[in-house]
PDB file of C-alpha atoms and ligand atoms in Angstrom:
ATOM      1  CA  UNK A  13    -138.516  84.688 -47.565  1.00 95.00           C
ATOM      2  CA  UNK A  14    -136.911  81.826 -48.424  1.00 97.00           C
ATOM      3  CA  UNK A  15    -133.491  82.740 -49.651  1.00 98.00           C
ATOM      4  CA  UNK A  16    -130.169  81.206 -50.837  1.00 98.00           C
ATOM      5  CA  UNK A  17    -126.978  82.724 -49.871  1.00 98.00           C
ATOM      6  CA  UNK A  18    -123.256  82.002 -50.628  1.00 98.00           C
ATOM      7  CA  UNK A  19    -120.829  80.839 -48.012  1.00 99.00           C
ATOM      8  CA  UNK A  20    -117.228  80.446 -48.160  1.00 99.00           C
ATOM      9  CA  UNK A  21    -115.215  78.978 -45.408  1.00 99.00           C
ATOM     10  CA  UNK A  22    -111.753  80.543 -46.024  1.00 98.00           C
ATOM     11  CA  UNK A  23    -108.226  79.079 -46.235  1.00 98.00           C
ATOM     12  CA  UNK A  24    -107.731  80.001 -42.731  1.00 98.00           C
ATOM     13  CA  UNK A  25    -110.562  77.981 -41.411  1.00 98.00           C
ATOM     14  CA  UNK A  26    -109.957  74.969 -43.565  1.00 98.00           C
ATOM     15  CA  UNK A  27    -106.361  74.886 -42.335  1.00 98.00           C
ATOM     16  CA  UNK A  28    -107.543  74.998 -38.651  1.00 98.00           C
ATOM     17  CA  UNK A  29    -109.858  71.860 -39.511  1.00 98.00           C
ATOM     18  CA  UNK A  30    -113.188  73.518 -38.388  1.00 98.00           C
ATOM     19  CA  UNK A  31    -115.273  72.659 -41.489  1.00 98.00           C
ATOM     20  CA  UNK A  32    -117.605  70.646 -39.550  1.00 98.00           C
ATOM     21  CA  UNK A  33    -117.791  73.026 -36.604  1.00 98.00           C
ATOM     22  CA  UNK A  34    -118.860  75.868 -39.096  1.00 98.00           C
ATOM     23  CA  UNK A  35    -121.184  73.645 -40.847  1.00 98.00           C
ATOM     24  CA  UNK A  36    -122.646  72.516 -37.553  1.00 98.00           C
ATOM     25  CA  UNK A  37    -123.549  76.249 -36.888  1.00 98.00           C
ATOM     26  CA  UNK A  38    -125.364  76.721 -39.964  1.00 98.00           C
ATOM     27  CA  UNK A  39    -127.408  73.628 -39.657  1.00 98.00           C
ATOM     28  CA  UNK A  40    -128.295  74.330 -36.087  1.00 98.00           C
ATOM     29  CA  UNK A  41    -129.473  77.618 -37.037  1.00 97.00           C
ATOM     30  CA  UNK A  42    -132.008  76.134 -39.708  1.00 97.00           C
ATOM     31  CA  UNK A  43    -129.846  76.764 -42.672  1.00 98.00           C
ATOM     32  CA  UNK A  44    -129.404  73.781 -45.350  1.00 98.00           C
ATOM     33  CA  UNK A  45    -126.507  73.176 -47.346  1.00 98.00           C
ATOM     34  CA  UNK A  46    -127.867  72.801 -51.072  1.00 98.00           C
ATOM     35  CA  UNK A  47    -124.800  72.878 -52.733  1.00 98.00           C
ATOM     36  CA  UNK A  48    -120.951  72.081 -51.793  1.00 98.00           C
ATOM     37  CA  UNK A  49    -117.688  72.007 -53.026  1.00 98.00           C
ATOM     38  CA  UNK A  50    -113.945  72.453 -51.931  1.00 98.00           C
ATOM     39  CA  UNK A  51    -111.506  73.954 -54.319  1.00 98.00           C
ATOM     40  CA  UNK A  52    -108.368  75.641 -54.310  1.00 98.00           C
ATOM     41  CA  UNK A  53    -108.787  79.078 -56.168  1.00 98.00           C
ATOM     42  CA  UNK A  54    -106.621  80.575 -59.001  1.00 98.00           C
ATOM     43  CA  UNK A  55    -105.476  84.027 -58.769  1.00 98.00           C
ATOM     44  CA  UNK A  56    -108.050  84.596 -61.748  1.00 98.00           C
ATOM     45  CA  UNK A  57    -111.049  83.252 -59.869  1.00 98.00           C
ATOM     46  CA  UNK A  58    -110.129  85.054 -56.916  1.00 98.00           C
ATOM     47  CA  UNK A  59    -109.797  88.252 -58.593  1.00 98.00           C
ATOM     48  CA  UNK A  60    -113.178  87.634 -60.449  1.00 98.00           C
ATOM     49  CA  UNK A  61    -115.090  86.847 -57.321  1.00 98.00           C
ATOM     50  CA  UNK A  62    -113.835  89.910 -55.461  1.00 98.00           C
ATOM     51  CA  UNK A  63    -113.944  92.220 -58.451  1.00 98.00           C
ATOM     52  CA  UNK A  64    -116.014  94.830 -56.781  1.00 97.00           C
ATOM     53  CA  UNK A  65    -112.890  95.322 -54.272  1.00 98.00           C
ATOM     54  CA  UNK A  66    -110.537  95.682 -57.140  1.00 98.00           C
ATOM     55  CA  UNK A  67    -109.688  99.225 -56.190  1.00 98.00           C
ATOM     56  CA  UNK A  68    -109.488  98.920 -52.581  1.00 98.00           C
ATOM     57  CA  UNK A  69    -106.055  98.969 -50.848  1.00 98.00           C
ATOM     58  CA  UNK A  70    -106.585  95.486 -49.312  1.00 98.00           C
ATOM     59  CA  UNK A  71    -107.164  93.783 -52.994  1.00 98.00           C
ATOM     60  CA  UNK A  72    -103.693  92.146 -53.360  1.00 98.00           C
ATOM     61  CA  UNK A  73    -103.549  90.916 -50.015  1.00 98.00           C
ATOM     62  CA  UNK A  74    -107.116  89.576 -50.262  1.00 98.00           C
ATOM     63  CA  UNK A  75    -106.410  87.662 -53.440  1.00 98.00           C
ATOM     64  CA  UNK A  76    -103.110  86.321 -51.763  1.00 98.00           C
ATOM     65  CA  UNK A  77    -104.978  85.008 -49.022  1.00 98.00           C
ATOM     66  CA  UNK A  78    -108.049  83.689 -50.769  1.00 98.00           C
ATOM     67  CA  UNK A  79    -105.534  81.696 -53.017  1.00 98.00           C
ATOM     68  CA  UNK A  80    -103.339  80.440 -50.266  1.00 98.00           C
ATOM     69  CA  UNK A  81    -105.063  77.234 -49.634  1.00 98.00           C
ATOM     70  CA  UNK A  82    -108.172  75.168 -50.393  1.00 98.00           C
ATOM     71  CA  UNK A  83    -111.710  76.800 -49.472  1.00 99.00           C
ATOM     72  CA  UNK A  84    -115.168  75.409 -48.911  1.00 99.00           C
ATOM     73  CA  UNK A  85    -117.972  77.069 -51.196  1.00 99.00           C
ATOM     74  CA  UNK A  86    -121.554  76.319 -50.228  1.00 98.00           C
ATOM     75  CA  UNK A  87    -125.104  77.578 -51.130  1.00 98.00           C
ATOM     76  CA  UNK A  88    -126.960  77.633 -48.050  1.00 98.00           C
ATOM     77  CA  UNK A  89    -130.899  77.927 -48.242  1.00 98.00           C
ATOM     78  CA  UNK A  90    -133.478  78.980 -45.452  1.00 98.00           C
ATOM     79  CA  UNK A  91    -135.811  81.679 -44.174  1.00 98.00           C
ATOM     80  CA  UNK A  92    -134.070  84.925 -44.361  1.00 98.00           C
ATOM     81  CA  UNK A  93    -130.940  83.225 -45.357  1.00 98.00           C
ATOM     82  CA  UNK A  94    -128.836  85.818 -46.424  1.00 98.00           C
ATOM     83  CA  UNK A  95    -129.285  87.985 -42.940  1.00 98.00           C
ATOM     84  CA  UNK A  96    -129.320  84.851 -40.867  1.00 98.00           C
ATOM     85  CA  UNK A  97    -125.900  83.619 -42.382  1.00 98.00           C
ATOM     86  CA  UNK A  98    -124.349  87.270 -41.635  1.00 98.00           C
ATOM     87  CA  UNK A  99    -125.617  87.120 -38.155  1.00 98.00           C
ATOM     88  CA  UNK A 100    -123.975  83.702 -37.498  1.00 98.00           C
ATOM     89  CA  UNK A 101    -120.560  85.203 -39.227  1.00 98.00           C
ATOM     90  CA  UNK A 102    -120.563  88.209 -37.015  1.00 98.00           C
ATOM     91  CA  UNK A 103    -118.767  91.357 -38.048  1.00 98.00           C
ATOM     92  CA  UNK A 104    -116.071  91.438 -40.828  1.00 98.00           C
ATOM     93  CA  UNK A 105    -113.508  92.658 -38.288  1.00 97.00           C
ATOM     94  CA  UNK A 106    -113.277  90.038 -35.547  1.00 97.00           C
ATOM     95  CA  UNK A 107    -112.495  92.709 -32.941  1.00 97.00           C
ATOM     96  CA  UNK A 108    -115.995  93.847 -33.451  1.00 98.00           C
ATOM     97  CA  UNK A 109    -117.637  90.556 -33.868  1.00 98.00           C
ATOM     98  CA  UNK A 110    -120.057  89.367 -30.911  1.00 98.00           C
ATOM     99  CA  UNK A 111    -119.417  86.599 -28.735  1.00 97.00           C
ATOM    100  CA  UNK A 112    -120.423  83.268 -30.286  1.00 96.00           C
ATOM    101  CA  UNK A 113    -120.390  84.296 -33.812  1.00 98.00           C
ATOM    102  CA  UNK A 114    -117.745  82.587 -36.248  1.00 98.00           C
ATOM    103  CA  UNK A 115    -115.653  85.578 -36.703  1.00 98.00           C
ATOM    104  CA  UNK A 116    -115.265  85.896 -32.827  1.00 98.00           C
ATOM    105  CA  UNK A 117    -114.260  82.175 -32.561  1.00 97.00           C
ATOM    106  CA  UNK A 118    -112.320  81.448 -35.578  1.00 97.00           C
ATOM    107  CA  UNK A 119    -111.059  84.737 -37.261  1.00 97.00           C
ATOM    108  CA  UNK A 120    -107.853  86.264 -36.288  1.00 95.00           C
ATOM    109  CA  UNK A 121    -107.802  89.463 -38.300  1.00 97.00           C
ATOM    110  CA  UNK A 122    -109.976  91.412 -40.898  1.00 98.00           C
ATOM    111  CA  UNK A 123    -107.720  89.832 -43.603  1.00 97.00           C
ATOM    112  CA  UNK A 124    -107.839  86.246 -42.087  1.00 97.00           C
ATOM    113  CA  UNK A 125    -111.558  86.142 -41.152  1.00 98.00           C
ATOM    114  CA  UNK A 126    -112.495  82.462 -41.419  1.00 98.00           C
ATOM    115  CA  UNK A 127    -115.758  82.978 -43.603  1.00 98.00           C
ATOM    116  CA  UNK A 128    -117.435  85.004 -46.320  1.00 98.00           C
ATOM    117  CA  UNK A 129    -121.303  85.553 -46.992  1.00 98.00           C
ATOM    118  CA  UNK A 130    -123.258  87.399 -49.338  1.00 98.00           C
ATOM    119  CA  UNK A 131    -124.383  90.668 -48.147  1.00 98.00           C
ATOM    120  CA  UNK A 132    -127.462  90.767 -50.198  1.00 98.00           C
ATOM    121  CA  UNK A 133    -130.020  88.849 -52.042  1.00 98.00           C
ATOM    122  CA  UNK A 134    -128.853  90.072 -55.271  1.00 97.00           C
ATOM    123  CA  UNK A 135    -125.328  89.554 -54.492  1.00 98.00           C
ATOM    124  CA  UNK A 136    -125.955  86.227 -53.408  1.00 98.00           C
ATOM    125  CA  UNK A 137    -127.506  85.377 -56.849  1.00 98.00           C
ATOM    126  CA  UNK A 138    -124.544  86.609 -58.669  1.00 98.00           C
ATOM    127  CA  UNK A 139    -122.126  84.993 -56.217  1.00 98.00           C
ATOM    128  CA  UNK A 140    -123.645  81.659 -56.303  1.00 98.00           C
ATOM    129  CA  UNK A 141    -123.843  81.712 -60.088  1.00 98.00           C
ATOM    130  CA  UNK A 142    -119.894  82.449 -60.243  1.00 98.00           C
ATOM    131  CA  UNK A 143    -119.368  78.980 -58.597  1.00 98.00           C
ATOM    132  CA  UNK A 144    -122.106  76.745 -59.100  1.00 98.00           C
ATOM    133  CA  UNK A 145    -124.413  75.811 -62.250  1.00 98.00           C
ATOM    134  CA  UNK A 146    -128.066  75.513 -61.505  1.00 97.00           C
ATOM    135  CA  UNK A 147    -127.819  71.603 -61.765  1.00 97.00           C
ATOM    136  CA  UNK A 148    -125.195  71.602 -58.890  1.00 98.00           C
ATOM    137  CA  UNK A 149    -127.778  73.626 -56.359  1.00 98.00           C
ATOM    138  CA  UNK A 150    -129.747  70.719 -55.258  1.00 96.00           C
ATOM    139  CA  UNK A 151    -133.261  70.975 -54.397  1.00 86.00           C
ATOM    140  CA  UNK A 152    -135.099  69.402 -51.437  1.00 85.00           C
ATOM    141  CA  UNK A 153    -136.714  66.209 -52.511  1.00 90.00           C
ATOM    142  CA  UNK A 154    -137.714  64.782 -49.081  1.00 88.00           C
TER     143      UNK A 154
HETATM  144  P1  LIG B  12    -115.048  89.312 -47.369  1.00 90.23           P
HETATM  145  O1  LIG B  12    -116.496  89.271 -46.897  1.00 90.23           O
HETATM  146  O2  LIG B  12    -114.742  87.994 -47.643  1.00 90.23           O
HETATM  147  O3  LIG B  12    -115.249  90.239 -48.338  1.00 90.23           O
HETATM  148  C1  LIG B  12    -114.188  91.171 -48.797  1.00 90.23           C
HETATM  149  C2  LIG B  12    -112.983  90.655 -47.610  1.00 90.23           C
HETATM  150  O4  LIG B  12    -111.867  91.708 -47.738  1.00 90.23           O
HETATM  151  C3  LIG B  12    -113.703  90.822 -46.409  1.00 90.23           C
HETATM  152  O5  LIG B  12    -114.134  89.651 -46.082  1.00 90.23           O
HETATM  153  C4  LIG B  12    -112.272  90.766 -45.573  1.00 90.23           C
HETATM  154  O6  LIG B  12    -111.747  89.677 -45.111  1.00 90.23           O
HETATM  155  C5  LIG B  12    -111.203  91.547 -46.475  1.00 90.23           C
HETATM  156  N1  LIG B  12    -110.881  92.948 -45.930  1.00 90.23           N
HETATM  157  C6  LIG B  12    -109.701  93.338 -45.654  1.00 90.23           C
HETATM  158  N2  LIG B  12    -109.546  94.776 -45.191  1.00 90.23           N
HETATM  159  C7  LIG B  12    -110.950  95.156 -45.267  1.00 90.23           C
HETATM  160  C8  LIG B  12    -111.443  96.325 -44.919  1.00 90.23           C
HETATM  161  N3  LIG B  12    -110.831  97.237 -44.389  1.00 90.23           N
HETATM  162  N4  LIG B  12    -112.961  96.351 -45.256  1.00 90.23           N
HETATM  163  C9  LIG B  12    -113.579  95.270 -45.642  1.00 90.23           C
HETATM  164  N5  LIG B  12    -113.091  94.202 -46.059  1.00 90.23           N
HETATM  165  C10 LIG B  12    -111.574  93.847 -45.780  1.00 90.23           C
END
C-alpha cells in the first residue's frame, strides 16, 4: 500500500554532514520526500516525541542526545514506506545492522544511531502529526 512514514536524521548524522547521502538512499529506494525541515529540538519537544520511552532507563540519554544539535525531520512516501524505510535504516543497534544499511554505515552506537523511523503505520501517523501540519505535507502535483 502507499504509505507515509516519519524519518529523522539525528544530530550525529547531521554533524557528520551526511544529510544528502541519507536522502539519496531514500530516493534510490523509491521513497519520496513529501515534507522536510531542519530543527533543533527543545527538551520538551524531544520528551514529547519519545513519550512512549519515558520509563526506559535510556530515556534521559536519548533526550540529551536528540537535543544536542540540529536534526532533519522528513515525511517519506512510497509503497510500503514504513517497512522499506526500516530496511534502509537497519537494526536499531548498529552492531546488528546489515551491511549497506544506514546504521551499519553511519551509526556508532545504539544511542547515537544516525536515523529514526516510525515502526508502524499507526505510529507514523502520530509521529508525522507531531512535527507537521497537514498543509506542510505536500501532495504530488506532477
Ligand atoms: P529510535 O528509533 O529513535 O527510538 C528510540 C531510541 O532510543 C532508539 O532509536 C535508540 O537510539 C535509543 N535507544 C537507546 N538504548 C536503547 C535500547 N536498549 N532499546 C531501544 N532503543 C534504545
